[in-house]
Coordinates of C-alpha atoms and ligand atoms in Angstrom, one line a residue:
M543 CA 161.4 4.7 31.5
E544 CA 163.7 3.6 28.5
T545 CA 166.0 5.9 27.4
K546 CA 167.6 5.5 23.6
Q547 CA 170.6 7.6 24.7
L548 CA 171.4 5.3 27.8
S549 CA 172.8 1.7 27.7
S550 CA 170.7 -1.2 28.3
K551 CA 173.0 -1.9 31.5
T552 CA 171.8 1.5 32.7
N553 CA 168.1 1.7 31.4
I554 CA 167.6 -1.9 33.4
L555 CA 168.3 0.0 36.6
Y556 CA 165.8 2.7 36.1
M557 CA 163.0 1.2 34.4
G558 CA 159.7 0.2 36.2
S559 CA 160.5 1.8 39.3
E560 CA 157.9 5.2 38.6
P561 CA 154.3 4.1 39.3
K562 CA 152.3 4.4 35.9
L563 CA 149.3 5.6 37.5
P564 CA 148.8 8.1 40.4
I565 CA 147.6 5.4 42.8
E566 CA 146.4 7.4 45.5
H567 CA 143.5 5.8 47.2
P568 CA 144.5 2.2 47.9
E569 CA 142.0 0.2 50.3
T570 CA 145.2 -1.4 52.0
P571 CA 148.7 0.5 52.4
P572 CA 151.3 -0.5 49.8
I573 CA 154.4 -2.2 51.1
Y574 CA 157.5 0.2 51.4
H575 CA 160.2 -2.3 50.3
S576 CA 162.5 0.4 49.4
T577 CA 165.5 0.6 51.8
A578 CA 166.1 4.3 51.1
N579 CA 164.0 7.3 49.7
I580 CA 165.3 9.9 47.4
I581 CA 166.2 12.8 49.1
R582 CA 165.1 15.6 46.7
D583 CA 166.6 18.9 48.6
M584 CA 169.5 19.2 50.9
D585 CA 167.1 20.4 53.7
D586 CA 165.3 17.1 53.4
Y587 CA 168.2 15.1 55.0
D588 CA 166.6 15.9 58.6
F589 CA 165.5 13.1 60.5
A590 CA 162.8 15.4 62.2
S591 CA 161.1 16.5 59.0
S592 CA 158.7 14.3 57.4
G593 CA 160.2 14.2 54.1
G594 CA 163.5 13.0 55.4
K595 CA 162.2 10.9 58.1
Y596 CA 162.0 7.7 55.9
Y597 CA 165.4 8.3 54.0
Y598 CA 166.7 4.8 55.4
S599 CA 164.5 1.9 56.2
R600 CA 166.4 0.5 59.2
T601 CA 165.9 4.2 60.9
A602 CA 162.2 4.1 59.7
N603 CA 159.7 2.6 57.5
P604 CA 156.2 3.5 56.8
N605 CA 155.1 -0.3 57.4
R606 CA 156.9 -0.6 60.6
D607 CA 155.3 3.0 61.9
G608 CA 151.8 1.5 60.9
V609 CA 152.2 -1.4 63.2
A610 CA 153.8 0.6 66.0
E611 CA 150.7 2.9 65.8
A612 CA 148.5 -0.2 66.2
V613 CA 150.2 -1.5 69.1
S614 CA 150.5 1.7 70.9
Y615 CA 146.9 2.1 70.4
L616 CA 145.9 -1.4 71.7
E617 CA 148.4 -0.9 74.8
K618 CA 147.4 2.9 75.3
G619 CA 151.0 3.6 75.3
E620 CA 152.5 6.8 73.9
Q621 CA 154.9 5.2 71.4
S622 CA 156.3 1.7 70.0
L623 CA 159.0 0.1 68.6
V624 CA 158.7 -2.7 66.4
C625 CA 161.2 -5.5 66.4
A626 CA 162.3 -8.2 64.3
S627 CA 161.3 -10.6 66.8
G628 CA 160.3 -10.7 70.6
M629 CA 163.7 -11.4 71.5
A630 CA 164.9 -8.7 69.4
A631 CA 162.5 -6.3 71.5
I632 CA 163.3 -7.8 74.9
S633 CA 167.0 -7.3 74.3
T634 CA 166.8 -3.9 72.7
A635 CA 164.6 -2.7 75.5
V636 CA 166.7 -4.2 78.4
L637 CA 170.1 -3.3 77.1
S638 CA 169.2 0.1 76.6
L639 CA 167.9 0.4 80.2
V640 CA 170.9 -1.0 82.3
K641 CA 174.6 -0.5 82.6
A642 CA 177.6 -2.2 84.8
G643 CA 176.6 -2.3 88.2
D644 CA 173.0 -2.3 87.8
H645 CA 170.7 -5.2 89.3
I646 CA 167.9 -6.9 87.3
L647 CA 165.1 -8.6 89.4
A648 CA 163.4 -10.8 87.4
S649 CA 160.4 -13.4 88.0
R650 CA 161.9 -17.0 88.0
S651 CA 158.9 -18.0 85.5
I652 CA 159.7 -16.1 82.5
Y653 CA 160.6 -16.9 78.8
G654 CA 163.4 -19.3 78.7
E655 CA 165.4 -17.5 76.3
T656 CA 165.3 -14.3 78.2
I657 CA 166.8 -16.0 81.1
E658 CA 169.4 -17.0 78.9
L659 CA 169.8 -13.5 77.6
F660 CA 170.0 -12.2 81.2
D661 CA 172.4 -15.0 82.3
N662 CA 174.5 -15.6 79.1
I663 CA 175.1 -11.6 78.0
L664 CA 173.9 -9.2 80.4
K665 CA 175.9 -11.0 83.1
K666 CA 179.0 -10.7 81.1
F667 CA 178.8 -7.0 80.7
G668 CA 178.4 -6.7 84.7
V669 CA 174.8 -6.6 85.1
E670 CA 173.7 -8.3 88.2
I671 CA 170.6 -10.6 88.0
T672 CA 168.5 -12.3 90.5
Y673 CA 165.2 -14.2 90.3
S674 CA 162.6 -14.6 92.8
D675 CA 158.9 -15.9 93.0
F676 CA 156.8 -13.3 91.8
T677 CA 153.3 -14.8 92.9
D678 CA 154.8 -14.0 96.5
I679 CA 154.9 -10.4 96.8
D680 CA 157.1 -10.6 99.9
S681 CA 159.8 -12.5 98.2
V682 CA 159.7 -9.7 95.5
R683 CA 160.1 -7.2 98.3
M684 CA 163.0 -9.0 99.9
A685 CA 164.8 -9.5 96.6
L686 CA 165.1 -5.7 95.7
Q687 CA 168.2 -4.0 96.1
P688 CA 169.4 -0.5 96.2
N689 CA 171.0 -1.0 92.6
T690 CA 167.7 -2.5 91.2
R691 CA 167.2 -0.8 87.9
I692 CA 164.4 -2.9 86.3
V693 CA 161.9 -5.4 87.7
Y694 CA 160.9 -7.6 85.0
T695 CA 158.1 -10.1 84.8
E696 CA 155.4 -11.8 82.6
I697 CA 151.8 -11.7 84.2
I698 CA 150.8 -14.9 83.4
A699 CA 153.8 -17.6 83.9
N700 CA 154.3 -20.6 81.7
P701 CA 153.5 -23.3 82.0
L702 CA 151.8 -23.6 85.3
I703 CA 149.6 -20.5 84.4
E704 CA 150.4 -18.5 87.6
V705 CA 149.3 -14.9 88.0
V706 CA 151.4 -12.2 88.9
D707 CA 149.8 -9.1 90.8
I708 CA 151.4 -6.5 88.6
D709 CA 149.8 -3.5 90.7
A710 CA 151.6 -4.6 93.8
V711 CA 154.9 -5.7 92.1
A712 CA 154.9 -2.3 90.2
E713 CA 154.2 -0.4 93.4
L714 CA 157.2 -2.0 95.1
A715 CA 159.6 -1.5 92.2
H716 CA 158.8 1.9 91.8
R717 CA 159.2 2.8 95.5
A718 CA 162.7 1.3 95.2
G719 CA 163.3 3.6 92.1
A720 CA 163.2 0.7 89.4
L721 CA 161.4 0.4 86.0
V722 CA 159.0 -2.2 85.5
V723 CA 159.4 -4.2 82.2
V724 CA 156.2 -6.6 81.4
D725 CA 156.6 -9.0 78.5
S726 CA 152.5 -9.4 78.0
T727 CA 153.0 -11.8 75.1
F728 CA 150.8 -14.6 77.1
T729 CA 148.1 -11.8 78.2
T730 CA 147.5 -9.6 75.1
P731 CA 146.2 -6.5 75.4
F732 CA 142.8 -8.0 75.4
A733 CA 143.4 -9.5 78.8
I734 CA 145.3 -6.5 80.4
R735 CA 147.1 -3.6 79.5
P736 CA 150.1 -3.6 81.8
L737 CA 150.9 0.3 81.5
E738 CA 147.6 1.1 83.0
H739 CA 148.7 -1.3 85.9
G740 CA 152.2 0.6 86.5
A741 CA 154.4 -1.1 84.1
D742 CA 156.9 1.3 82.3
I743 CA 157.5 -0.7 79.5
V744 CA 155.4 -3.6 78.0
V745 CA 157.0 -5.9 75.4
H746 CA 155.2 -8.8 73.1
S747 CA 156.6 -11.2 70.8
L748 CA 154.4 -10.5 67.8
T749 CA 155.1 -13.8 66.6
K750 CA 152.1 -15.2 68.9
Y751 CA 148.8 -13.5 69.1
F752 CA 149.4 -10.3 67.1
G753 CA 150.5 -12.2 64.3
G754 CA 148.3 -14.9 65.1
H755 CA 148.6 -17.4 61.9
S756 CA 152.0 -18.7 63.0
D757 CA 153.5 -17.3 59.9
I758 CA 155.1 -13.9 60.8
T759 CA 158.1 -13.0 63.5
G760 CA 158.1 -9.9 65.3
G761 CA 158.2 -8.1 68.6
S762 CA 157.2 -4.6 69.9
I763 CA 158.2 -2.3 73.1
T764 CA 155.8 0.2 74.0
G765 CA 156.0 3.0 76.8
S766 CA 156.1 6.6 77.4
E767 CA 157.8 9.2 74.6
K768 CA 160.7 9.7 77.0
L769 CA 161.6 5.9 77.5
I770 CA 161.0 4.9 73.8
K771 CA 163.2 7.7 72.6
K772 CA 165.9 6.5 74.8
I773 CA 165.4 2.6 73.7
G774 CA 164.9 3.9 69.7
A775 CA 168.4 5.6 69.9
N776 CA 169.7 2.0 70.7
F777 CA 167.2 0.2 68.4
L778 CA 168.9 2.0 65.5
F779 CA 172.6 0.5 66.5
L780 CA 171.4 -3.0 67.5
G781 CA 169.4 -3.1 64.4
G782 CA 166.6 -5.7 65.0
C783 CA 163.9 -3.9 63.0
L784 CA 160.9 -5.8 61.3
D785 CA 161.1 -6.1 57.9
P786 CA 158.5 -4.2 55.5
N787 CA 156.8 -7.1 54.4
S788 CA 156.5 -8.7 57.9
A789 CA 155.3 -5.4 59.1
W790 CA 152.6 -5.2 56.5
L791 CA 151.5 -8.8 57.3
M792 CA 151.5 -7.9 61.0
L793 CA 149.1 -5.0 60.5
R794 CA 146.8 -7.0 58.3
S795 CA 146.8 -9.5 61.3
I796 CA 146.2 -7.1 64.0
R797 CA 143.1 -5.9 61.8
T798 CA 141.2 -9.1 63.3
M799 CA 143.0 -9.8 66.2
E800 CA 140.0 -8.8 68.5
L801 CA 137.8 -11.3 66.7
R802 CA 140.2 -14.1 67.1
I803 CA 141.1 -13.3 70.5
N804 CA 137.5 -13.2 71.7
R805 CA 136.9 -16.8 70.3
Q806 CA 140.4 -18.1 71.7
F807 CA 139.9 -16.8 75.1
E808 CA 136.0 -18.4 75.1
N809 CA 137.3 -21.7 74.0
A810 CA 140.1 -21.7 76.7
K811 CA 137.6 -21.2 79.2
K812 CA 135.2 -23.8 78.3
L813 CA 137.9 -26.2 77.6
A814 CA 139.4 -25.4 81.1
E815 CA 135.9 -26.3 82.4
A816 CA 135.2 -29.6 80.3
L817 CA 138.9 -31.1 81.0
Q818 CA 138.5 -30.1 84.4
A819 CA 135.1 -32.6 84.3
D820 CA 137.0 -35.3 82.3
P821 CA 137.8 -38.4 84.2
H822 CA 141.1 -38.8 82.8
V823 CA 142.4 -35.5 84.1
Q824 CA 144.0 -34.9 87.3
Y825 CA 143.8 -31.1 87.3
V826 CA 143.5 -27.8 84.9
N827 CA 145.6 -24.8 85.6
Y828 CA 143.7 -21.9 84.3
P829 CA 142.9 -18.6 86.4
A830 CA 139.3 -18.2 85.2
L831 CA 138.5 -21.6 87.0
P832 CA 137.3 -20.6 90.6
G833 CA 139.4 -23.3 92.3
H834 CA 142.8 -21.8 90.9
P835 CA 144.8 -20.4 93.8
Q836 CA 145.0 -16.7 92.4
H837 CA 141.4 -17.0 90.9
R838 CA 140.3 -13.5 92.7
L839 CA 143.6 -11.7 91.6
A840 CA 143.0 -13.0 87.9
A841 CA 139.3 -11.7 88.1
R842 CA 140.5 -8.6 89.5
I843 CA 143.2 -7.6 87.2
M844 CA 141.8 -9.4 84.2
P845 CA 137.9 -9.1 83.9
N846 CA 137.6 -9.7 80.3
G847 CA 139.2 -13.0 80.4
C848 CA 142.4 -14.6 81.3
G849 CA 144.1 -15.4 77.9
A850 CA 144.0 -18.6 76.0
M851 CA 146.8 -20.4 77.6
L852 CA 145.9 -23.4 80.1
S853 CA 147.7 -26.5 81.1
F854 CA 146.4 -29.8 82.3
R855 CA 147.9 -32.9 84.2
V856 CA 147.3 -36.4 83.1
E857 CA 149.3 -39.6 84.5
D858 CA 153.3 -39.3 84.3
D859 CA 153.6 -41.8 81.4
R860 CA 155.8 -40.4 78.4
S861 CA 154.9 -42.8 76.2
K862 CA 151.1 -42.4 76.6
V863 CA 151.8 -38.6 76.4
N864 CA 153.1 -39.4 73.0
E865 CA 150.1 -41.7 72.0
F866 CA 147.9 -38.8 73.0
M867 CA 149.6 -36.4 71.0
H868 CA 149.4 -38.9 68.0
K869 CA 145.7 -39.5 68.7
L870 CA 144.6 -35.8 68.2
K871 CA 143.1 -35.4 65.0
L872 CA 142.9 -31.5 64.7
V873 CA 145.3 -30.4 67.5
K874 CA 148.8 -30.4 66.9
Y875 CA 151.9 -30.0 69.0
L876 CA 154.0 -27.1 68.3
G877 CA 157.0 -25.1 69.4
T878 CA 155.0 -21.8 69.3
L879 CA 151.5 -20.5 70.6
G880 CA 149.1 -18.0 69.9
G881 CA 147.7 -19.3 66.2
Y882 CA 144.2 -19.4 65.1
R883 CA 144.5 -23.2 65.5
T884 CA 144.6 -24.9 68.9
S885 CA 148.1 -26.6 69.7
I886 CA 149.7 -28.3 72.6
A887 CA 153.2 -28.6 74.0
H888 CA 154.9 -30.6 76.5
P889 CA 157.0 -28.6 78.9
A890 CA 159.0 -31.5 80.1
T891 CA 160.3 -32.2 76.8
A892 CA 160.8 -28.5 75.9
F893 CA 162.9 -27.9 79.0
R894 CA 164.5 -31.3 79.0
H895 CA 168.1 -29.7 78.0
E896 CA 167.7 -27.0 80.6
F897 CA 166.8 -28.9 83.8
T898 CA 167.5 -32.3 85.3
P899 CA 164.1 -34.4 85.7
Q900 CA 164.2 -33.9 89.4
K901 CA 164.4 -30.2 88.8
L902 CA 161.8 -30.2 86.6
K903 CA 159.3 -32.2 88.8
E904 CA 160.0 -29.5 91.6
M905 CA 159.2 -26.8 89.1
G906 CA 155.9 -28.4 88.4
M907 CA 156.7 -29.7 85.0
E908 CA 155.9 -33.5 85.2
E909 CA 155.7 -35.7 82.5
G910 CA 151.9 -35.5 82.7
L911 CA 151.9 -31.9 82.2
I912 CA 150.5 -30.7 78.9
R913 CA 150.1 -27.2 77.8
I914 CA 147.3 -25.7 75.5
S915 CA 147.2 -22.5 73.4
A916 CA 143.3 -22.4 72.3
G917 CA 142.8 -21.6 68.8
A918 CA 139.3 -20.3 67.5
E919 CA 137.9 -23.6 66.3
A920 CA 134.1 -24.4 67.1
F921 CA 134.4 -25.5 70.7
E922 CA 132.3 -28.7 70.1
D923 CA 134.8 -29.9 67.4
L924 CA 137.9 -29.0 69.8
I925 CA 136.3 -30.8 73.2
A926 CA 135.4 -33.9 71.1
D927 CA 139.0 -34.1 69.7
F928 CA 140.7 -34.0 73.2
K929 CA 137.8 -36.5 74.5
Q930 CA 138.5 -39.0 72.1
A931 CA 142.2 -38.8 72.6
L932 CA 142.2 -38.5 76.4
T933 CA 141.3 -42.1 76.5
V934 CA 144.8 -43.2 76.3
F935 CA 145.1 -42.2 80.0
K936 CA 144.2 -44.1 83.2
P937 CA 140.9 -42.3 84.7
V938 CA 141.9 -40.7 88.0
Ligands
PLP1017 C1 157.9 -16.5 72.0 C2 157.9 -15.7 73.2 C3 159.2 -14.9 73.4 C4 160.2 -14.5 72.2 O1 159.6 -14.1 70.9 P1 160.2 -14.6 69.6 O2 159.2 -13.6 68.7 O3 160.1 -16.0 69.3 O4 161.5 -14.0 69.4 C5 159.3 -14.0 74.3 N1 158.4 -14.1 75.4 C6 157.4 -15.0 75.4 C7 156.4 -15.0 76.7 C8 157.2 -15.7 74.4 O5 156.4 -16.6 74.5

């Protein structure tokens, strides 16, 4: 839109911003980068009306709304908020639901940075936090307090792949008048939908399985309209909203999530079985294996598969574990999980700054413990890669 009457300084600000064609039926949604939409009428400046809803991108953005709709659909929740990261989702949800004097009862086996959020930030503002063993329902019962406001857990605990009986936890929490917040990143809605098992809020690091390609950071909060409204008010002030570009990529990734996840779950189960039979492996942690201590619980709450995370134990020799990592040809050592390619992690290295070697051992994170995030490769290629690399270890 060049106008001869205007200065070039002004023209450059306006040209190219009007679409040349009426593009009305794109096969994929456009990316709404615009941080604001023009308010054409005074009455449009109204958050509730559709015209005004998108007046500012942190408040509402069509790409973010698209992701929220998809996550709500998969989790069978009424509404969702889409955040800039899993940690933005967790901090926004939890900060919105507690006040000074409240107590949070959390599983001791939750994501490390969630523990740091609780201990380093929430405690400073007078929120009391205690941790207990959520695989033992009596320990949860004993740890509840009259001021417990949130019971916080994951369903599959890292890195020992322990399973939490979410139905029992939710029942106890609700009887004590507390809300149940579940981080379901490891499980995904294809293994379990926590809201159907009594959770009030489910959070995800969308960075992992939803994104699925190790190229987008994001998070989500899903729950009833009432709770999401309450959290949404703070979401505006805390400001951890996902940017439109990442939201567009996220929705694209979610389209094929089930296809990826089905293969990943299947590969995890086959890997668990094959590794258990390998002479170099001492044991495998995967709840679909009949020998897993919580196999029956897992089969009851996750009948369609127990996720794509597993871990296994070899001899406790740090340099051999390192050699094993080098010897793997396809599988890479990554500080993330949930991607379409199989990756491994070494918990004793990941947690070496947080815990002493003695404490790590007590927690089951021995030098010989290796975690796998199963990808979507052909199983034969995957197991062949593990088998040839496992020969660095002594047979059991
Ligand atoms: C990665 C992860 C998070 C944090 O998510 P970010 O997107 O990295 O902020 C939280 N919980 C679990 C279980 C995770 O794996």
